[in-house]
XYZ file of C-alpha atoms in Angstrom:
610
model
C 7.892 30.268 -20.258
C 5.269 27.626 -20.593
C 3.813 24.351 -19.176
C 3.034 20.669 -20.117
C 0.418 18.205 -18.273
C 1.999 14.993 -17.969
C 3.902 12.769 -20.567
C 2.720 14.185 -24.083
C 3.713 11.214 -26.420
C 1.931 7.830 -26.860
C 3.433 4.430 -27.881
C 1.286 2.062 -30.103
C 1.998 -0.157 -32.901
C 2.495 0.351 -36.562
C -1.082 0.003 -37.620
C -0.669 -3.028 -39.842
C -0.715 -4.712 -36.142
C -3.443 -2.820 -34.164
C -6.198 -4.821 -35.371
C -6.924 -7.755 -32.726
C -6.885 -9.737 -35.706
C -4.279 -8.040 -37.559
C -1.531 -10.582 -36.469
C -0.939 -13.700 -34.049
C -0.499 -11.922 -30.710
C 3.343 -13.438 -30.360
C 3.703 -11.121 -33.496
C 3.574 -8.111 -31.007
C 6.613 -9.198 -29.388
C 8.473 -7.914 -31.871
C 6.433 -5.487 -34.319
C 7.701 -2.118 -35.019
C 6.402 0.989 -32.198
C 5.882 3.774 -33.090
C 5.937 6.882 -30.608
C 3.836 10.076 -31.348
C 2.466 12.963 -29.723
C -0.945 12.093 -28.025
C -3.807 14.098 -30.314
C -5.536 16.199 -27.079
C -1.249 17.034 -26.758
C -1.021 18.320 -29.973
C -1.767 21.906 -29.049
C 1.082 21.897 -26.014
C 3.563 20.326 -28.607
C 2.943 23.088 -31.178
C 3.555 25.784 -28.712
C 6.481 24.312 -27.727
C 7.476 23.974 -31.063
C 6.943 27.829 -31.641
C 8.614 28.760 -28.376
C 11.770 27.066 -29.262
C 11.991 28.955 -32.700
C 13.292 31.811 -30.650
C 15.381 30.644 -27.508
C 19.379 30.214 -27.130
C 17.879 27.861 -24.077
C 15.574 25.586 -22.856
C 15.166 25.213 -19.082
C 13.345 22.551 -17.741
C 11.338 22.108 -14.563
C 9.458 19.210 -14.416
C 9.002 16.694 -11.432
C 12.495 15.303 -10.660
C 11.785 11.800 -10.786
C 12.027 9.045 -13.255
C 8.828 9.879 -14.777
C 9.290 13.972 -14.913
C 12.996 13.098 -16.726
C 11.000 10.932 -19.381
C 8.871 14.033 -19.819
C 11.703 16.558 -20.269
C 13.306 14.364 -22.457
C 9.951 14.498 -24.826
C 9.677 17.981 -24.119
C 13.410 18.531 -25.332
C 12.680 16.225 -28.376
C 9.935 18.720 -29.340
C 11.174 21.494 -29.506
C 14.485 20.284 -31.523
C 12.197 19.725 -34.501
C 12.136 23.627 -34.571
C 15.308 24.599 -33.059
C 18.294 22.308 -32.819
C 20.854 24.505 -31.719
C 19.820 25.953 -28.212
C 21.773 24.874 -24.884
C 19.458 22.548 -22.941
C 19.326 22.530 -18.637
C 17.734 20.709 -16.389
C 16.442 22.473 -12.689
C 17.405 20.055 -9.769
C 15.059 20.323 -7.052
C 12.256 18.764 -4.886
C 10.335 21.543 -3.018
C 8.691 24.860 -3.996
C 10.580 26.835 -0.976
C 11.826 30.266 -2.332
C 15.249 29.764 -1.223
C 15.269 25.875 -3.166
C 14.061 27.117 -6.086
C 16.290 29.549 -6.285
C 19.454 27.698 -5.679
C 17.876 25.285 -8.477
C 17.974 27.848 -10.967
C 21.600 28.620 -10.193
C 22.711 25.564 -10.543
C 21.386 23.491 -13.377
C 22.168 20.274 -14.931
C 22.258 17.780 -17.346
C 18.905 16.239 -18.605
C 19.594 12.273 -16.905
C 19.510 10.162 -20.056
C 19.715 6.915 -18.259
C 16.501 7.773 -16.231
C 14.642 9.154 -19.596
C 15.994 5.425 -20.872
C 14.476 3.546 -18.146
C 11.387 5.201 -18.502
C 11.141 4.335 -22.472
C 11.733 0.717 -21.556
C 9.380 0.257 -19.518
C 6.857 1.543 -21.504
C 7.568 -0.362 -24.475
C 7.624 -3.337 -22.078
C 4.439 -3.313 -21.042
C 3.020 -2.010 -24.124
C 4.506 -5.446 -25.732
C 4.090 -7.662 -23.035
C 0.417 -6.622 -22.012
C -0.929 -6.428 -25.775
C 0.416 -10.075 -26.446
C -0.874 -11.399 -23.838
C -4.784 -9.769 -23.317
C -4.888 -10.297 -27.298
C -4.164 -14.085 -26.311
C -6.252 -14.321 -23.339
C -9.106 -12.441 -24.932
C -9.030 -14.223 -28.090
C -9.279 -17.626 -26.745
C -11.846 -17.019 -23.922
C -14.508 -15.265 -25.537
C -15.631 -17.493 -27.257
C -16.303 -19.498 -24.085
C -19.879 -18.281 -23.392
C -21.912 -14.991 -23.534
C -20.505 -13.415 -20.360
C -17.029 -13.295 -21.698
C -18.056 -12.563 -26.022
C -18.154 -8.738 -25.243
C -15.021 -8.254 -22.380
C -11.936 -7.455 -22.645
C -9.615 -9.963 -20.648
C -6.389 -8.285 -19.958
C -3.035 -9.004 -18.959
C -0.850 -6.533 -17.299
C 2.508 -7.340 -15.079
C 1.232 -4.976 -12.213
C -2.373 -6.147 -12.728
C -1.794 -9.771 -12.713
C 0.289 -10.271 -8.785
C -2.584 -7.302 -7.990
C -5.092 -9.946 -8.689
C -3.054 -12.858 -7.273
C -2.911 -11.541 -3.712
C -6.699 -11.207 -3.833
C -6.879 -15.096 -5.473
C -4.459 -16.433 -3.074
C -6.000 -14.616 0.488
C -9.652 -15.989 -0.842
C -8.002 -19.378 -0.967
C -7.130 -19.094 2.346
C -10.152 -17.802 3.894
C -12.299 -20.487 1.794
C -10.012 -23.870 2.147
C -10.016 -23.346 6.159
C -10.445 -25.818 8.739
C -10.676 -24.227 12.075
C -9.314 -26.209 15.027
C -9.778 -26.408 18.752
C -7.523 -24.524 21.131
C -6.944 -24.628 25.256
C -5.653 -22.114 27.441
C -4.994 -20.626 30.909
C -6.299 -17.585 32.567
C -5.433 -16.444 36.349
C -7.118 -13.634 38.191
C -7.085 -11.926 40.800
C -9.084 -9.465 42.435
C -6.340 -6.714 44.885
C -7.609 -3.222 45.941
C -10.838 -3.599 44.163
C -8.775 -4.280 40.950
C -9.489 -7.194 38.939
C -6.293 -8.416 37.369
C -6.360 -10.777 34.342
C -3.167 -12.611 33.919
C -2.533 -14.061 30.993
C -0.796 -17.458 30.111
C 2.875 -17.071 28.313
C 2.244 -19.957 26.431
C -0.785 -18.113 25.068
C -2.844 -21.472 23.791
C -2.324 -25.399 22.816
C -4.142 -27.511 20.681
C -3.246 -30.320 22.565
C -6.801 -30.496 25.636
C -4.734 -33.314 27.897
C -1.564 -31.379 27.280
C -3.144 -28.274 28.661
C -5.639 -30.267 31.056
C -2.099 -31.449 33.147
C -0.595 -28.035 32.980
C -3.856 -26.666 35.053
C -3.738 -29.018 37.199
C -0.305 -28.553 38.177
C -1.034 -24.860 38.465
C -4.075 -25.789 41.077
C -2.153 -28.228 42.991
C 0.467 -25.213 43.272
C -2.472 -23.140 45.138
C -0.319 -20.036 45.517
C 1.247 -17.761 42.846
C 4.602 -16.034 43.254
C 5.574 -12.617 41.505
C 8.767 -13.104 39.833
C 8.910 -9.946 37.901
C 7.240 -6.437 38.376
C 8.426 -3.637 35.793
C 7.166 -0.307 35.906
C 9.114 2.299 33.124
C 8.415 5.197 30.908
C 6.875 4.012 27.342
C 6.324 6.485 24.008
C 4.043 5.971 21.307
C 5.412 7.663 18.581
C 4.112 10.284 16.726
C 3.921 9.351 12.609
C 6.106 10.120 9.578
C 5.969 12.210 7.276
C 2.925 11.208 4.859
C 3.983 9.333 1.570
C 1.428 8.777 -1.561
C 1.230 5.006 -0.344
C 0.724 5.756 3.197
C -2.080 8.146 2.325
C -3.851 5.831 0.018
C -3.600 2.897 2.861
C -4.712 5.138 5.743
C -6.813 7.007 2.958
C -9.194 3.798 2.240
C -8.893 2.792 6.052
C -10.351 5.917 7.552
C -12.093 8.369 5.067
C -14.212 6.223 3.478
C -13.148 6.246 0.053
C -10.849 4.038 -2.366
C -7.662 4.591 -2.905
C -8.061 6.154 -6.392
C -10.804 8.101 -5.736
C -8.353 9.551 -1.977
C -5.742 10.382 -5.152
C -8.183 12.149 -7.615
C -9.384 14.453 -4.717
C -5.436 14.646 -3.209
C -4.827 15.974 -6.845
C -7.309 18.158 -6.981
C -6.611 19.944 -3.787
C -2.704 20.122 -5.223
C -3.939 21.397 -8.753
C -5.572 24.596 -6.544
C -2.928 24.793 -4.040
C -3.946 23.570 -0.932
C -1.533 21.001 -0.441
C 1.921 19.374 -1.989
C 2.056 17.620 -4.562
C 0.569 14.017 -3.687
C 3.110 11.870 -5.648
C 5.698 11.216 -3.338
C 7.929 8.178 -1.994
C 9.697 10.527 0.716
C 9.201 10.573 4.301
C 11.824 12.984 5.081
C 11.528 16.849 5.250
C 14.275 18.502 3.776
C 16.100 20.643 6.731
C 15.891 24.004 4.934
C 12.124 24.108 4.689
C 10.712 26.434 7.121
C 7.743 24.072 9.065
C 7.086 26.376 11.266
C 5.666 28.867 8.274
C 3.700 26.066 7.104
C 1.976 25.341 11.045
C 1.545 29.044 11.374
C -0.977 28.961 8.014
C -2.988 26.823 10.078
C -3.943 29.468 12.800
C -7.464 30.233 11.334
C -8.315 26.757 11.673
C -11.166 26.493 14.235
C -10.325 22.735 14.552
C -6.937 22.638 14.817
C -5.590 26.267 14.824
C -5.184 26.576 18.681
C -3.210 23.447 18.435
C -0.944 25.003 16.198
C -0.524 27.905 18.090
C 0.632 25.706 20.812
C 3.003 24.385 18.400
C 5.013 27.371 17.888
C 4.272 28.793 21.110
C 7.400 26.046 22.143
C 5.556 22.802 21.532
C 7.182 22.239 17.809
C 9.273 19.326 17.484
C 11.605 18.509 14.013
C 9.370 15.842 12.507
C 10.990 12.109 12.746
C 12.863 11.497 9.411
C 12.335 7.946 7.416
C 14.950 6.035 5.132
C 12.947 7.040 2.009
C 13.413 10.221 0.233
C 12.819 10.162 -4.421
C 14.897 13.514 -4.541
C 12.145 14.728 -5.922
C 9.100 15.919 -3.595
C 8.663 16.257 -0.031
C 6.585 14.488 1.703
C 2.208 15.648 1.342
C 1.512 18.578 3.399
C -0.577 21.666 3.574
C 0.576 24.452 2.087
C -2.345 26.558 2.937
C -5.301 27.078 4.922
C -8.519 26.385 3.577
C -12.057 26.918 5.131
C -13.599 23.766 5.128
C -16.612 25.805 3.313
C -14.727 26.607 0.596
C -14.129 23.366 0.024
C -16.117 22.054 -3.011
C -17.126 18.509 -1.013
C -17.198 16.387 2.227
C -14.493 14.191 0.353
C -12.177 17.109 -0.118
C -12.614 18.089 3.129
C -11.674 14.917 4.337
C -8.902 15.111 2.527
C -7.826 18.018 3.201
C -8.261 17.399 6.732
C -6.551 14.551 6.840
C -3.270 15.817 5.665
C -3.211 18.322 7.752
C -3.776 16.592 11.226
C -0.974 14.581 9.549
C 1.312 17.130 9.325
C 0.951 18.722 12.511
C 1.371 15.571 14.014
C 4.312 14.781 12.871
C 5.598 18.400 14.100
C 4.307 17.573 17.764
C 5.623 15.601 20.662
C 5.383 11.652 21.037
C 3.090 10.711 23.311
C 3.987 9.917 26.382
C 2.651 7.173 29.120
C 3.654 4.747 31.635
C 3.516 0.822 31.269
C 3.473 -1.807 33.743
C 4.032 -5.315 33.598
C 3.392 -7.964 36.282
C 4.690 -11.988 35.885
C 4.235 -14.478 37.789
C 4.764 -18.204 38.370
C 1.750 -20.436 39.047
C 2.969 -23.954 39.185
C 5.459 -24.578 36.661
C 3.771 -22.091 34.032
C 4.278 -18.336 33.809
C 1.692 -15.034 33.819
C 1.295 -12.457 32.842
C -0.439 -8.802 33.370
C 0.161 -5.579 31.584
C -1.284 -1.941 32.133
C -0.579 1.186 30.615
C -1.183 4.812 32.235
C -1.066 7.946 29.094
C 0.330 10.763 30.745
C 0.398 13.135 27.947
C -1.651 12.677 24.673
C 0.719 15.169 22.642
C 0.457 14.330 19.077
C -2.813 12.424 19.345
C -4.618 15.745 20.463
C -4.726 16.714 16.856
C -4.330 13.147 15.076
C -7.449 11.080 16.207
C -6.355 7.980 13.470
C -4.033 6.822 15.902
C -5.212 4.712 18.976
C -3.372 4.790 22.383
C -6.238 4.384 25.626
C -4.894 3.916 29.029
C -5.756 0.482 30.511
C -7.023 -0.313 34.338
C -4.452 0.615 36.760
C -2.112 -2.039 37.929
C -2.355 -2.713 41.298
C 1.029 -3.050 43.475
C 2.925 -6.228 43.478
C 6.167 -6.985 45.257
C 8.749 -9.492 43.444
C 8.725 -12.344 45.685
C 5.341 -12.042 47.608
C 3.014 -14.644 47.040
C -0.796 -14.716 46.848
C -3.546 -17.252 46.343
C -5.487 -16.437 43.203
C -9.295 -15.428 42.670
C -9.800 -17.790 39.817
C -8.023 -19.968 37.655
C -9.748 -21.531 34.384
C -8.928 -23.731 31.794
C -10.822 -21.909 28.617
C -11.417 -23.342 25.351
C -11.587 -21.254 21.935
C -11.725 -22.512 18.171
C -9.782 -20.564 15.546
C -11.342 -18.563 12.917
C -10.086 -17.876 9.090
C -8.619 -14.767 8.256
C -10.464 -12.048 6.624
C -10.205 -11.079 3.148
C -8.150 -8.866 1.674
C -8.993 -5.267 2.422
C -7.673 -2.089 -0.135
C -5.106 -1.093 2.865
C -3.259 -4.476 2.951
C -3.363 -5.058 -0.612
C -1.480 -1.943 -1.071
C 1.093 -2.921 1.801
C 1.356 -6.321 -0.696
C 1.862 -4.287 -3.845
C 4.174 -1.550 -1.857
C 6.211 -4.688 -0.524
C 6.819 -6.878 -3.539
C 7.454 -3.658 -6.041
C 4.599 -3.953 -7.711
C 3.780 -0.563 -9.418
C 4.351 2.716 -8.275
C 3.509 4.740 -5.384
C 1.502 6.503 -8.510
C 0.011 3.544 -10.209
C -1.119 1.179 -7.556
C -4.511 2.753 -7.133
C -4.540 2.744 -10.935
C -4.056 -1.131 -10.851
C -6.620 -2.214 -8.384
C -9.039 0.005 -10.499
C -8.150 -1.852 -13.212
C -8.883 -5.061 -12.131
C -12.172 -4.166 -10.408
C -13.356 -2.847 -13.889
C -12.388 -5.768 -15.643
C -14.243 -7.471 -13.163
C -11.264 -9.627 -11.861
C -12.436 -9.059 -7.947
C -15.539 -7.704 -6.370
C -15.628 -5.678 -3.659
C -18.035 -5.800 -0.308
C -18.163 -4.234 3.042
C -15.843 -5.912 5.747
C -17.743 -7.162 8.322
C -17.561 -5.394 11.867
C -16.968 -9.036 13.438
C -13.884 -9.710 11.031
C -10.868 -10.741 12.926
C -7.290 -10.055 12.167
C -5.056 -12.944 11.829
C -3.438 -12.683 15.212
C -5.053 -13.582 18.289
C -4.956 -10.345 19.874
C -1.980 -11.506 22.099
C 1.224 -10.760 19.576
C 1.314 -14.450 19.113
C 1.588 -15.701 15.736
C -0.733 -17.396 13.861
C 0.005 -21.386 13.422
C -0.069 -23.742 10.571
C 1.070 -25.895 7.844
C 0.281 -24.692 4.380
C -1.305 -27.254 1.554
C -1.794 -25.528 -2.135
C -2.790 -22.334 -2.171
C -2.596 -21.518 0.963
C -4.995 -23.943 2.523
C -4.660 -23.378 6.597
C -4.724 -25.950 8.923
C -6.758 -23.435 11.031
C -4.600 -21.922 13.306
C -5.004 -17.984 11.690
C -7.261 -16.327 14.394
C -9.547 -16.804 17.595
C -12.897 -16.856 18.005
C -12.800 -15.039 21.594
C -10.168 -12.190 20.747
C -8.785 -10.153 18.172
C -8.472 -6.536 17.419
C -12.049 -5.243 15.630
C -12.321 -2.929 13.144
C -12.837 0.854 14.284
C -16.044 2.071 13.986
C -16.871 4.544 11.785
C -14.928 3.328 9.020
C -15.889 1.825 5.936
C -13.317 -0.885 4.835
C -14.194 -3.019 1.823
C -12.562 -6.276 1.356
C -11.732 -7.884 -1.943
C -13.089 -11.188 -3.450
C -11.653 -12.429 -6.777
C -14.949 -13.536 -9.237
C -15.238 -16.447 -11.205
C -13.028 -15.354 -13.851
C -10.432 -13.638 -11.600
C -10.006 -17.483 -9.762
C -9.935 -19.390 -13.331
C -7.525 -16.818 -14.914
C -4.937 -17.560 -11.789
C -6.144 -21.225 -11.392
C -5.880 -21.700 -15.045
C -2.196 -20.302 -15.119
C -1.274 -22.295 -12.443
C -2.196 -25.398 -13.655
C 0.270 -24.452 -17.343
C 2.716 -24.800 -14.404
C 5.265 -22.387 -15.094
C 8.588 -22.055 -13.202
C 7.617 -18.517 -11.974
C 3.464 -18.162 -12.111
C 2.517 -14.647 -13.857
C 0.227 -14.048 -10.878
C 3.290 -13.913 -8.145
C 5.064 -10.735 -8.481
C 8.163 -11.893 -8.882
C 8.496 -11.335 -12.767
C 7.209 -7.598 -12.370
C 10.164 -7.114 -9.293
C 12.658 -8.497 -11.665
C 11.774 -6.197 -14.252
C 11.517 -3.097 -11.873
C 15.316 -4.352 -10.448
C 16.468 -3.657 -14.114
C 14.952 -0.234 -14.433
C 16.956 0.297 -11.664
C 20.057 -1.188 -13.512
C 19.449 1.177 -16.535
C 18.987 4.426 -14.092
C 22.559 3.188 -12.106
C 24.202 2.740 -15.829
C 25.050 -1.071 -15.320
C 22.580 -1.765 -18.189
C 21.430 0.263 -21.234
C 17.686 0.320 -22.073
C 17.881 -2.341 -25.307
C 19.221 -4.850 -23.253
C 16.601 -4.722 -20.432
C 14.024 -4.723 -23.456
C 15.345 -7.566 -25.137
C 16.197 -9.701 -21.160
C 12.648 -8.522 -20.595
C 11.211 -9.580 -23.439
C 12.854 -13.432 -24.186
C 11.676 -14.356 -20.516
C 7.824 -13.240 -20.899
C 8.593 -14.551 -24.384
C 9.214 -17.604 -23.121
C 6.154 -17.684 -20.873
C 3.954 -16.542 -23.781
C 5.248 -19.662 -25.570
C 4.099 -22.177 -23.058
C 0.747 -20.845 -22.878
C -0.023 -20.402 -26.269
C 1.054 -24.266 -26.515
C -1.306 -25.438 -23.393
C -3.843 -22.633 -23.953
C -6.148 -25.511 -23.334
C -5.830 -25.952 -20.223
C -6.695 -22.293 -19.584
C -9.849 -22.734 -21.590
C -11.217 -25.592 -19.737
C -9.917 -24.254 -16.283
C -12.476 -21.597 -17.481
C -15.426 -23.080 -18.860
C -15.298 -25.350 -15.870
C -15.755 -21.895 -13.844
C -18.482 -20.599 -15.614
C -20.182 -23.678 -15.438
C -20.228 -23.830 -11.900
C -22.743 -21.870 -9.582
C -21.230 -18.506 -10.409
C -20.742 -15.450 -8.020
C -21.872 -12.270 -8.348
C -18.798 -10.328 -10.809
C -19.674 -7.311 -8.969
C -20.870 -4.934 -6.395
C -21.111 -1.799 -5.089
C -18.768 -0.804 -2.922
């Protein structure tokens, strides 16, 4: 028996092309690869080697995704150059439960070529594809000035849509134009309760519009109550924690990145206090025994009477989502750790956060009470809503989520009427939205497909240390794009996403908690000419949209389902960035002057501390 760390082979090109000079950069669409064992892997590969001289069998046990198949394929290709006659097995499984690992031993199967195939093409995708391109990119910028003689300017397909969203929500914070808004309020004061109905219609932009409506609702003088609904209301309790939830939540509330949350998640796996934190499921599988898990949490002097309470008849079968890799469960503790054995306050944090997460999502919803009141003032319609929490439940233990009970609703009748306190006319201008933060960035990347729930932490490092984007601290006045109401934002959209300000209010708006320590993203100078610049080459489908990168995923997909084999995805792949390599290399101009136009302008800072 014996043990690899990660892939162990390397792809790079024959050396008569490594040079940056060595070739035109097109050349690398097409120049021979070669594949070889990484030098710090050499040692693994020779013990595998020597293992293999002696075994009728090689089992293997890595991860069962696409990425552990690609390793036991290298793994079996190994240890043939020793021993090419030896039956070769595959374990099928995606927890560590006794009883799983077990049944994965007695039933083994096939190494899944099509998966080891997908795995290949990708990598010599964006081996190809990337090289070409920064080579390009780098070659013809440089020379632009002495910021750029000394940096690398890469291309990636992940790191390029990464760097869009950030281009294309500073465009829309900086192009603008906030606009004037009207609305109604109604109050009124009943059993020493202050009620604050607000208007359906939420706001206008139209002041005679909303100046006729008020009147109406004065010359009305009495309100009628057309709709009073008291019912049971739940706030559930979360799902099971994936690798992009925890970096999302991760850079939200622990005040850290999202690839610094995964080096410490990883670290606390590699000693074995939690699961492995790669993971797209949300599911537990039925046959793993939870209720072990909670009871490891007992010593806890945080949490551990909470878990008691759990198994003393307050465990619930945690919700199940529609995602599950067949290959690890979703993060969890898998033991208990004194927070002073802990090494620091970030792996504490950590640690501490996966497990409120997991007992959580073995605990009860909460439970509460809501109330809604309407009513019909002049032609317009009201409205109040309170909420009572009856039981806290799951938030006893999880303190991320929010869920306060309002003022109490007074008693209305449908039908009565009443005269109201006060009725005003308010006027509110709209504010821009914020920038883009690390936890909606990810949502961006998570949504379109762009990278992995493993590599998007890797990309937004990336383009921070190419210094694409800089990073500051959001604001505690920043306002989300709704106006705090559920209502939708308004507007018509010019180029790059210019607003017609109708994203947020100035009175209203959820804030951010305190405590935390968001940062928001800014693209620099170069980040904005890069994306401006390939913009204005005008391409049919713009590198820094992510559609190119979901196409390409969609036919990894193809190779892993058998409808296409890896050298056609390669070759597809390759003629349509070929094609886009083409048209830049013939208007590389344009990205040139897009550039030195930047840097000739006042610059901004290319980066700060976060």
């Amino acid at each position: 028996m014996t043990s690899v760390i990660g892939h162990m082979t390397n792809s790079d090109f024959d050396p008569a092309f490594r040079g940056w000079k060595s070739c035109q950069p097109g050349a690398l669409f097409d120049a021979r690869v070669i594949n070889k064992v990484d030098q710090d892997k050499t040692a693994i590969a020779d013990n595998i080697q020597r293992q293999a001289q002696y075994c009728k069998a090689l089992f293997i046990w890595t991860d069962c995704d696409r990425e552990g198949e690609h390793i036991g394929g290298e793994v079996r290709d190994i240890a043939r150059k020793s021993n090419g006659r030896f039956e070769i097995k595959r374990a099928r499984f995606s927890n560590i439960e006794r009883a799983h690992v077990l049944q994965a031993a007695r039933s083994p199967v096939d190494l899944d070529e099509r998966q080891v195939n997908a795995v290949a093409a990708r990598i010599e995708l964006d081996l190809r594809i990337g090289s070409a391109f920064t080579r390009l990119q780098t070659l013809a910028l440089q020379p632009l000035g002495p910021e750029l003689s000394d940096q690398v300017i890469s291309y990636g397909s992940c790191q390029f849509p990464t760097l869009g969203f950030v281009v294309d929500r500073y465009f829309r914070v900086k192009n603008f134009v906030p606009e004037n808004f009207w609305s109604i309020k109604v109050m009124h004061t009943r059993e020493d309760v202050n009620v604050t109905f607000s208007w359906r219609r939420v706001r206008l932009f139209d002041r005679m519009a909303v100046t006729i409506l008020f009147e109406r609702c004065l010359a009305a003088k009495v309100a009628k109550v057309i709709k009073m609904q008291k019912k049971p209301t739940s706030k559930w309790r979360p799902l099971p924690l994936t690798t992009v939830e925890l970096q999302k939540l991760g850079s939200r509330f622990l005040r850290m990145d999202s690839q610094r949350v995964m080096k410490i998640a990883e670290e606390l796996y590699n000693k074995g206090f939690i699961s492995y934190p790669r993971t797209e499921t949300d599911q537990f599988d039925k046959g793993m025994d939870l209720k072990k898990l909670v009871e490891k949490q007992y010593p806890a002097p945080q949490w551990g009477q909470y878990a008691r309470d759990l198994i003393g008849g307050n465990f619930r079968q945690p919700r199940a989502g529609r995602n599950n890799d067949q290959a690890h469960p979703p993060i969890h503790p898998v033991t208990f750790v004194n927070a002073n054995a802990l090494e620091s306050d970030e792996h504490r944090r950590v640690y501490e956060f996966v497990t409120r997460r997991f007992l959580a999502c073995c605990s009860e919803d909460a439970k509460g009470e809501s109330t809604m009141v309407e009513i019909e003032y002049g032609d317009e319609s009201f409205h109040a809503n309170g909420l009572i929490v009856r039981a806290r439940n799951y938030l006893e233990v999880y303190p991320y989520d929010k869920w306060e009970s309002s003022q109490r609703l007074p008693a209305y009748t449908v039908g009565e009427q009443f005269q109201p306190t006060e009725a005003a006319m308010n006027e509110g201008k709209t504010t821009a939205p914020g920038y883009l933060t690390e936890p909606e960035l990810i949502a961006l990347m998570d949504a379109n497909g762009i990278g992995t729930d493993a590599t998007m932490a890797e990309h937004i490092a990336k383009i921070k240390e190419r210094q694409y984007v800089m990073t500051q601290m959001k604001s505690a006045a920043g306002r989300n794009m709704d106006d705090g109401n559920g209502a939708p934002s308004r507007g018509s959209r010019d180029r790059r996403g210019r607003e017609r300000g109708r994203a947020g209010l100035a009175d209203s708006g959820p804030q951010r908690p305190s405590g935390n320590s968001m940062v928001e993203f800014i693209p620099t100078t170069l980040g904005v000419a890069l994306v401006e610049g390939y913009d204005q080459i005008g391409f049919d489908t713009s590198l820094s949209k992510p559609f190119l990168r979901k196409e390409m995923e969609l036919k990894m997909k193809a190779i892993c389902a058998g409808t296409k084999t890896r050298n056609q995805v390669v070759q597809e792949s390759l003629e349509q960035y070929r094609e886009v390599f083409v048209k830049t290399s013939q208007q590389i101009d344009v990205l040139k002057n897009v550039s030195l136009q930047a840097l000739r302008s006042k610059p901004r800072k290319t980066m700060t501390e976060q």
